[in-house]
Amino acid sequence: QDLIDWVAATFVGDEPLEATIDEDGQLNFSAANGRALTIEADNAGTPVSLAGLLGSHTSSTNGVNRDKFESDFNNLREQIEQLASDASYKGVNLLKGDLLSVFFNNEQTSKLDIEGVDLTPDGLLNIGAVANESGDHGFAADSDIQTFVDTLNAATGVLRQQSSTFGANLGVVQIRQDFTSSLINTLEAGASELTVADTNEEGAKMLALQTRQQLGTTALSLANQAEQGVLRLFG
């Protein structure tokens, strides 16, 4: 136990070392940060591997995996940045904080303003890069990994909230688009009927309408004159 305590107190810092004794009484060394470990003994100033002395030597690959995980994490972070940059249409990128104004009439008096947000790792997602250098590793301890997991969970919440906002705006735009499409179809149908109509038939209908209007005017005039005549009789 004294040796275990000595190892824990001596090998600290960025590359801590742990020593344990298993149920078979064997002394095991491991890197506390999960990285690969090489143990050598110094024999009169000449480094000698302990692998042969112990009869067996197992090198942990957990550290190698953590190095790869750090690299993969940073690569995925870069992919998120590129995805946000690629979400641009005609110079407007809602994922980079741009403003999109959707107009619903020719006079541009009716519109919907959709405000974009900066959904990048350096923006609202707040996903920092993982240190991946010798002596400086972001995934050195399990607690460090948990910190990044918490950051990713928070970023997921931001994405879901903004997705709901964009979805509501999209619903409004789609409703207005459906209304506009229906109006266009109605106008096109009316224009088509006017185009294929018989001009003689339409002219006759117009003349009949004018005649009815003239008859109505004449009838009202005659009625008014008759009324005046009756009044004169009583006068």
mmCIF file of C-alpha atoms in Angstrom:
data_model
loop_
_atom_site.group_PDB
_atom_site.id
_atom_site.type_symbol
_atom_site.label_atom_id
_atom_site.label_comp_id
_atom_site.label_asym_id
_atom_site.label_seq_id
_atom_site.Cartn_x
_atom_site.Cartn_y
_atom_site.Cartn_z
ATOM 1 C CA GLN A 1 0.000 0.000 0.000
ATOM 2 C CA ASP A 2 2.920 2.336 0.699
ATOM 3 C CA LEU A 3 4.126 1.827 -2.858
ATOM 4 C CA ILE A 4 0.659 2.554 -4.226
ATOM 5 C CA ASP A 5 0.417 5.733 -2.197
ATOM 6 C CA TRP A 6 3.907 6.756 -3.271
ATOM 7 C CA VAL A 7 3.062 6.268 -6.954
ATOM 8 C CA ALA A 8 -0.148 8.295 -6.599
ATOM 9 C CA ALA A 9 1.687 11.115 -4.835
ATOM 10 C CA THR A 10 4.700 11.137 -7.144
ATOM 11 C CA PHE A 11 3.293 10.726 -10.641
ATOM 12 C CA VAL A 12 0.832 13.612 -10.811
ATOM 13 C CA GLY A 13 0.136 16.470 -13.209
ATOM 14 C CA ASP A 14 -0.799 16.080 -16.869
ATOM 15 C CA GLU A 15 0.318 12.438 -17.015
ATOM 16 C CA PRO A 16 -0.705 10.903 -13.647
ATOM 17 C CA LEU A 17 0.102 7.296 -12.824
ATOM 18 C CA GLU A 18 -1.908 4.839 -10.749
ATOM 19 C CA ALA A 19 -0.752 1.619 -9.089
ATOM 20 C CA THR A 20 -3.028 -1.191 -7.936
ATOM 21 C CA ILE A 21 -2.626 -4.735 -6.635
ATOM 22 C CA ASP A 22 -5.013 -7.287 -8.082
ATOM 23 C CA GLU A 23 -6.491 -10.343 -6.362
ATOM 24 C CA ASP A 24 -3.504 -12.438 -7.463
ATOM 25 C CA GLY A 25 -1.118 -10.068 -5.712
ATOM 26 C CA GLN A 26 0.266 -8.626 -8.924
ATOM 27 C CA LEU A 27 1.238 -4.976 -9.068
ATOM 28 C CA ASN A 28 -0.412 -3.145 -11.958
ATOM 29 C CA PHE A 29 0.437 0.287 -13.262
ATOM 30 C CA SER A 30 -1.905 2.360 -15.416
ATOM 31 C CA ALA A 31 -2.099 5.924 -16.610
ATOM 32 C CA ALA A 32 -4.832 7.734 -14.709
ATOM 33 C CA ASN A 33 -5.788 9.592 -17.864
ATOM 34 C CA GLY A 34 -6.240 6.323 -19.746
ATOM 35 C CA ARG A 35 -3.306 6.767 -22.107
ATOM 36 C CA ALA A 36 -0.817 4.171 -23.242
ATOM 37 C CA LEU A 37 1.849 3.429 -20.657
ATOM 38 C CA THR A 38 5.451 2.305 -21.043
ATOM 39 C CA ILE A 39 7.411 1.345 -17.905
ATOM 40 C CA GLU A 40 11.185 1.011 -17.941
ATOM 41 C CA ALA A 41 13.765 0.355 -15.225
ATOM 42 C CA ASP A 42 17.135 2.031 -15.060
ATOM 43 C CA ASN A 43 19.950 -0.488 -14.646
ATOM 44 C CA ALA A 44 23.218 1.382 -14.088
ATOM 45 C CA GLY A 45 21.999 4.184 -16.299
ATOM 46 C CA THR A 46 20.837 1.843 -19.084
ATOM 47 C CA PRO A 47 17.045 1.815 -19.671
ATOM 48 C CA VAL A 48 15.676 -1.710 -19.404
ATOM 49 C CA SER A 49 12.089 -2.717 -20.187
ATOM 50 C CA LEU A 50 10.248 -4.428 -17.348
ATOM 51 C CA ALA A 51 8.229 -6.558 -19.736
ATOM 52 C CA GLY A 52 10.648 -9.466 -19.532
ATOM 53 C CA LEU A 53 10.938 -9.245 -15.765
ATOM 54 C CA LEU A 54 7.216 -9.444 -15.208
ATOM 55 C CA GLY A 55 6.748 -12.353 -17.534
ATOM 56 C CA SER A 56 3.916 -10.533 -19.295
ATOM 57 C CA HIS A 57 3.371 -7.022 -20.458
ATOM 58 C CA THR A 58 0.078 -5.518 -21.498
ATOM 59 C CA SER A 59 -0.067 -2.017 -22.885
ATOM 60 C CA SER A 60 -3.334 -0.190 -22.468
ATOM 61 C CA THR A 61 -4.920 1.002 -25.694
ATOM 62 C CA ASN A 62 -7.441 3.223 -23.914
ATOM 63 C CA GLY A 63 -5.103 6.184 -24.204
ATOM 64 C CA VAL A 64 -4.695 5.617 -27.917
ATOM 65 C CA ASN A 65 -8.463 5.504 -28.233
ATOM 66 C CA ARG A 66 -8.789 8.778 -26.351
ATOM 67 C CA ASP A 67 -6.326 10.418 -28.698
ATOM 68 C CA LYS A 68 -8.447 9.236 -31.611
ATOM 69 C CA PHE A 69 -11.651 10.358 -29.911
ATOM 70 C CA GLU A 70 -10.205 13.839 -29.458
ATOM 71 C CA SER A 71 -9.275 14.000 -33.124
ATOM 72 C CA ASP A 72 -12.673 12.654 -34.213
ATOM 73 C CA PHE A 73 -14.459 15.159 -31.990
ATOM 74 C CA ASN A 74 -12.587 18.080 -33.529
ATOM 75 C CA ASN A 75 -13.276 16.757 -37.036
ATOM 76 C CA LEU A 76 -17.004 16.521 -36.296
ATOM 77 C CA ARG A 77 -16.929 20.019 -34.835
ATOM 78 C CA GLU A 78 -15.442 21.252 -38.107
ATOM 79 C CA GLN A 79 -18.183 19.425 -40.031
ATOM 80 C CA ILE A 80 -20.824 21.281 -37.990
ATOM 81 C CA GLU A 81 -19.171 24.565 -38.941
ATOM 82 C CA GLN A 82 -19.156 23.603 -42.632
ATOM 83 C CA LEU A 83 -22.794 22.465 -42.544
ATOM 84 C CA ALA A 84 -23.821 25.823 -41.119
ATOM 85 C CA SER A 85 -21.824 27.620 -43.818
ATOM 86 C CA ASP A 86 -23.389 25.518 -46.591
ATOM 87 C CA ALA A 87 -26.956 26.335 -45.458
ATOM 88 C CA SER A 88 -27.006 29.473 -47.594
ATOM 89 C CA TYR A 89 -29.533 30.338 -50.313
ATOM 90 C CA LYS A 90 -29.121 33.384 -52.528
ATOM 91 C CA GLY A 91 -26.783 34.995 -50.068
ATOM 92 C CA VAL A 92 -29.021 34.460 -47.024
ATOM 93 C CA ASN A 93 -27.905 32.066 -44.294
ATOM 94 C CA LEU A 94 -30.267 31.771 -41.345
ATOM 95 C CA LEU A 95 -27.731 29.631 -39.501
ATOM 96 C CA LYS A 96 -25.218 32.463 -39.610
ATOM 97 C CA GLY A 97 -27.531 35.129 -38.193
ATOM 98 C CA ASP A 98 -28.859 36.616 -41.470
ATOM 99 C CA LEU A 99 -32.331 38.166 -41.755
ATOM 100 C CA LEU A 100 -34.832 36.759 -44.269
ATOM 101 C CA SER A 101 -37.828 38.908 -45.262
ATOM 102 C CA VAL A 102 -40.648 37.062 -47.049
ATOM 103 C CA PHE A 103 -43.083 39.379 -48.871
ATOM 104 C CA PHE A 104 -46.661 38.309 -49.558
ATOM 105 C CA ASN A 105 -47.793 41.005 -52.028
ATOM 106 C CA ASN A 106 -46.385 43.074 -54.874
ATOM 107 C CA GLU A 107 -46.453 46.272 -52.834
ATOM 108 C CA GLN A 108 -44.245 44.554 -50.191
ATOM 109 C CA THR A 109 -46.499 45.889 -47.451
ATOM 110 C CA SER A 110 -47.269 42.426 -46.097
ATOM 111 C CA LYS A 111 -44.256 40.420 -45.026
ATOM 112 C CA LEU A 112 -42.747 38.058 -42.481
ATOM 113 C CA ASP A 113 -39.291 38.758 -41.060
ATOM 114 C CA ILE A 114 -37.399 35.614 -40.065
ATOM 115 C CA GLU A 115 -34.403 36.329 -37.882
ATOM 116 C CA GLY A 116 -31.499 33.933 -38.224
ATOM 117 C CA VAL A 117 -29.179 32.867 -35.424
ATOM 118 C CA ASP A 118 -25.517 31.909 -35.274
ATOM 119 C CA LEU A 119 -25.802 28.141 -34.918
ATOM 120 C CA THR A 120 -22.083 27.427 -35.199
ATOM 121 C CA PRO A 121 -19.700 25.836 -32.690
ATOM 122 C CA ASP A 122 -18.286 29.278 -31.924
ATOM 123 C CA GLY A 123 -21.800 30.758 -31.769
ATOM 124 C CA LEU A 124 -24.847 29.688 -29.780
ATOM 125 C CA LEU A 125 -23.826 26.019 -29.847
ATOM 126 C CA ASN A 126 -20.755 26.926 -27.786
ATOM 127 C CA ILE A 127 -18.834 23.760 -28.658
ATOM 128 C CA GLY A 128 -15.138 24.290 -28.062
ATOM 129 C CA ALA A 129 -12.363 22.279 -29.671
ATOM 130 C CA VAL A 130 -10.691 19.489 -27.686
ATOM 131 C CA ALA A 131 -7.018 19.880 -26.868
ATOM 132 C CA ASN A 132 -5.093 17.130 -28.642
ATOM 133 C CA GLU A 133 -1.410 17.779 -28.062
ATOM 134 C CA SER A 134 1.327 16.128 -26.055
ATOM 135 C CA GLY A 135 0.858 17.051 -22.414
ATOM 136 C CA ASP A 136 -2.436 18.780 -23.131
ATOM 137 C CA HIS A 137 -5.356 16.455 -23.757
ATOM 138 C CA GLY A 138 -9.010 17.442 -23.507
ATOM 139 C CA PHE A 139 -10.158 13.882 -22.803
ATOM 140 C CA ALA A 140 -7.467 13.144 -20.221
ATOM 141 C CA ALA A 141 -9.933 12.411 -17.437
ATOM 142 C CA ASP A 142 -13.451 11.031 -17.426
ATOM 143 C CA SER A 143 -14.672 14.258 -15.841
ATOM 144 C CA ASP A 144 -13.313 16.184 -18.834
ATOM 145 C CA ILE A 145 -15.282 13.967 -21.177
ATOM 146 C CA GLN A 146 -18.418 14.499 -19.092
ATOM 147 C CA THR A 147 -17.955 18.251 -19.411
ATOM 148 C CA PHE A 148 -17.988 17.955 -23.194
ATOM 149 C CA VAL A 149 -21.009 15.640 -23.018
ATOM 150 C CA ASP A 150 -22.867 18.292 -21.019
ATOM 151 C CA THR A 151 -21.865 20.884 -23.616
ATOM 152 C CA LEU A 152 -23.222 18.716 -26.428
ATOM 153 C CA ASN A 153 -26.492 18.175 -24.552
ATOM 154 C CA ALA A 154 -26.878 21.930 -24.146
ATOM 155 C CA ALA A 155 -26.138 22.455 -27.849
ATOM 156 C CA THR A 156 -28.780 19.858 -28.723
ATOM 157 C CA GLY A 157 -31.323 21.803 -26.665
ATOM 158 C CA VAL A 158 -30.462 25.007 -28.530
ATOM 159 C CA LEU A 159 -30.883 23.244 -31.877
ATOM 160 C CA ARG A 160 -34.275 21.801 -30.927
ATOM 161 C CA GLN A 161 -35.560 25.144 -29.708
ATOM 162 C CA GLN A 162 -34.452 26.955 -32.847
ATOM 163 C CA SER A 163 -35.813 24.152 -35.019
ATOM 164 C CA SER A 164 -39.229 24.742 -33.435
ATOM 165 C CA THR A 165 -38.994 28.465 -34.196
ATOM 166 C CA PHE A 166 -37.973 27.891 -37.804
ATOM 167 C CA GLY A 167 -40.739 25.288 -38.138
ATOM 168 C CA ALA A 168 -43.393 27.773 -36.992
ATOM 169 C CA ASN A 169 -42.133 30.368 -39.477
ATOM 170 C CA LEU A 170 -42.118 27.760 -42.234
ATOM 171 C CA GLY A 171 -45.742 26.895 -41.429
ATOM 172 C CA VAL A 172 -46.789 30.538 -41.874
ATOM 173 C CA VAL A 173 -44.937 30.806 -45.183
ATOM 174 C CA GLN A 174 -46.477 27.564 -46.473
ATOM 175 C CA ILE A 175 -50.001 28.727 -45.576
ATOM 176 C CA ARG A 176 -49.466 31.983 -47.442
ATOM 177 C CA GLN A 177 -47.929 30.106 -50.337
ATOM 178 C CA ASP A 178 -50.951 27.793 -50.578
ATOM 179 C CA PHE A 179 -53.287 30.796 -50.511
ATOM 180 C CA THR A 180 -51.301 32.554 -53.232
ATOM 181 C CA SER A 181 -51.244 29.413 -55.381
ATOM 182 C CA SER A 182 -55.025 29.044 -55.044
ATOM 183 C CA LEU A 183 -55.530 32.697 -55.982
ATOM 184 C CA ILE A 184 -53.263 32.336 -59.009
ATOM 185 C CA ASN A 185 -55.201 29.274 -60.186
ATOM 186 C CA THR A 186 -58.499 31.168 -59.872
ATOM 187 C CA LEU A 187 -57.201 34.148 -61.838
ATOM 188 C CA GLU A 188 -55.695 31.927 -64.518
ATOM 189 C CA ALA A 189 -58.991 30.046 -64.900
ATOM 190 C CA GLY A 190 -60.890 33.335 -65.280
ATOM 191 C CA ALA A 191 -58.397 34.664 -67.799
ATOM 192 C CA SER A 192 -58.594 31.422 -69.752
ATOM 193 C CA GLU A 193 -62.384 31.657 -70.001
ATOM 194 C CA LEU A 194 -62.144 35.223 -71.264
ATOM 195 C CA THR A 195 -59.577 34.215 -73.842
ATOM 196 C CA VAL A 196 -61.594 31.366 -75.354
ATOM 197 C CA ALA A 197 -64.967 33.160 -75.190
ATOM 198 C CA ASP A 198 -66.951 33.896 -78.401
ATOM 199 C CA THR A 199 -66.667 37.645 -79.015
ATOM 200 C CA ASN A 200 -70.110 37.761 -80.703
ATOM 201 C CA GLU A 201 -71.697 36.012 -77.751
ATOM 202 C CA GLU A 202 -69.965 38.268 -75.258
ATOM 203 C CA GLY A 203 -70.990 41.326 -77.322
ATOM 204 C CA ALA A 204 -74.626 40.224 -77.309
ATOM 205 C CA LYS A 205 -74.494 39.734 -73.557
ATOM 206 C CA MET A 206 -73.061 43.215 -73.120
ATOM 207 C CA LEU A 207 -75.773 44.747 -75.353
ATOM 208 C CA ALA A 208 -78.484 42.939 -73.400
ATOM 209 C CA LEU A 209 -77.029 44.244 -70.155
ATOM 210 C CA GLN A 210 -76.986 47.812 -71.500
ATOM 211 C CA THR A 211 -80.570 47.441 -72.727
ATOM 212 C CA ARG A 212 -81.722 46.243 -69.312
ATOM 213 C CA GLN A 213 -79.994 49.175 -67.697
ATOM 214 C CA GLN A 214 -81.617 51.641 -70.151
ATOM 215 C CA LEU A 215 -85.035 50.092 -69.623
ATOM 216 C CA GLY A 216 -84.601 50.397 -65.915
ATOM 217 C CA THR A 217 -83.623 54.041 -66.225
ATOM 218 C CA THR A 218 -86.558 54.769 -68.538
ATOM 219 C CA ALA A 219 -88.965 52.984 -66.229
ATOM 220 C CA LEU A 220 -87.791 55.005 -63.287
ATOM 221 C CA SER A 221 -88.118 58.212 -65.328
ATOM 222 C CA LEU A 222 -91.617 57.359 -66.476
ATOM 223 C CA ALA A 223 -92.645 56.445 -62.951
ATOM 224 C CA ASN A 224 -91.320 59.722 -61.681
ATOM 225 C CA GLN A 225 -93.148 61.693 -64.382
ATOM 226 C CA ALA A 226 -96.364 59.848 -63.643
ATOM 227 C CA GLU A 227 -95.991 60.574 -59.977
ATOM 228 C CA GLN A 228 -95.523 64.258 -60.698
ATOM 229 C CA GLY A 229 -98.629 64.221 -62.902
ATOM 230 C CA VAL A 230 -100.708 62.703 -60.119
ATOM 231 C CA LEU A 231 -99.473 65.310 -57.710
ATOM 232 C CA ARG A 232 -100.476 68.067 -60.122
ATOM 233 C CA LEU A 233 -103.958 66.633 -60.333
ATOM 234 C CA PHE A 234 -104.277 66.996 -56.575
ATOM 235 C CA GLY A 235 -102.848 70.471 -56.745
#
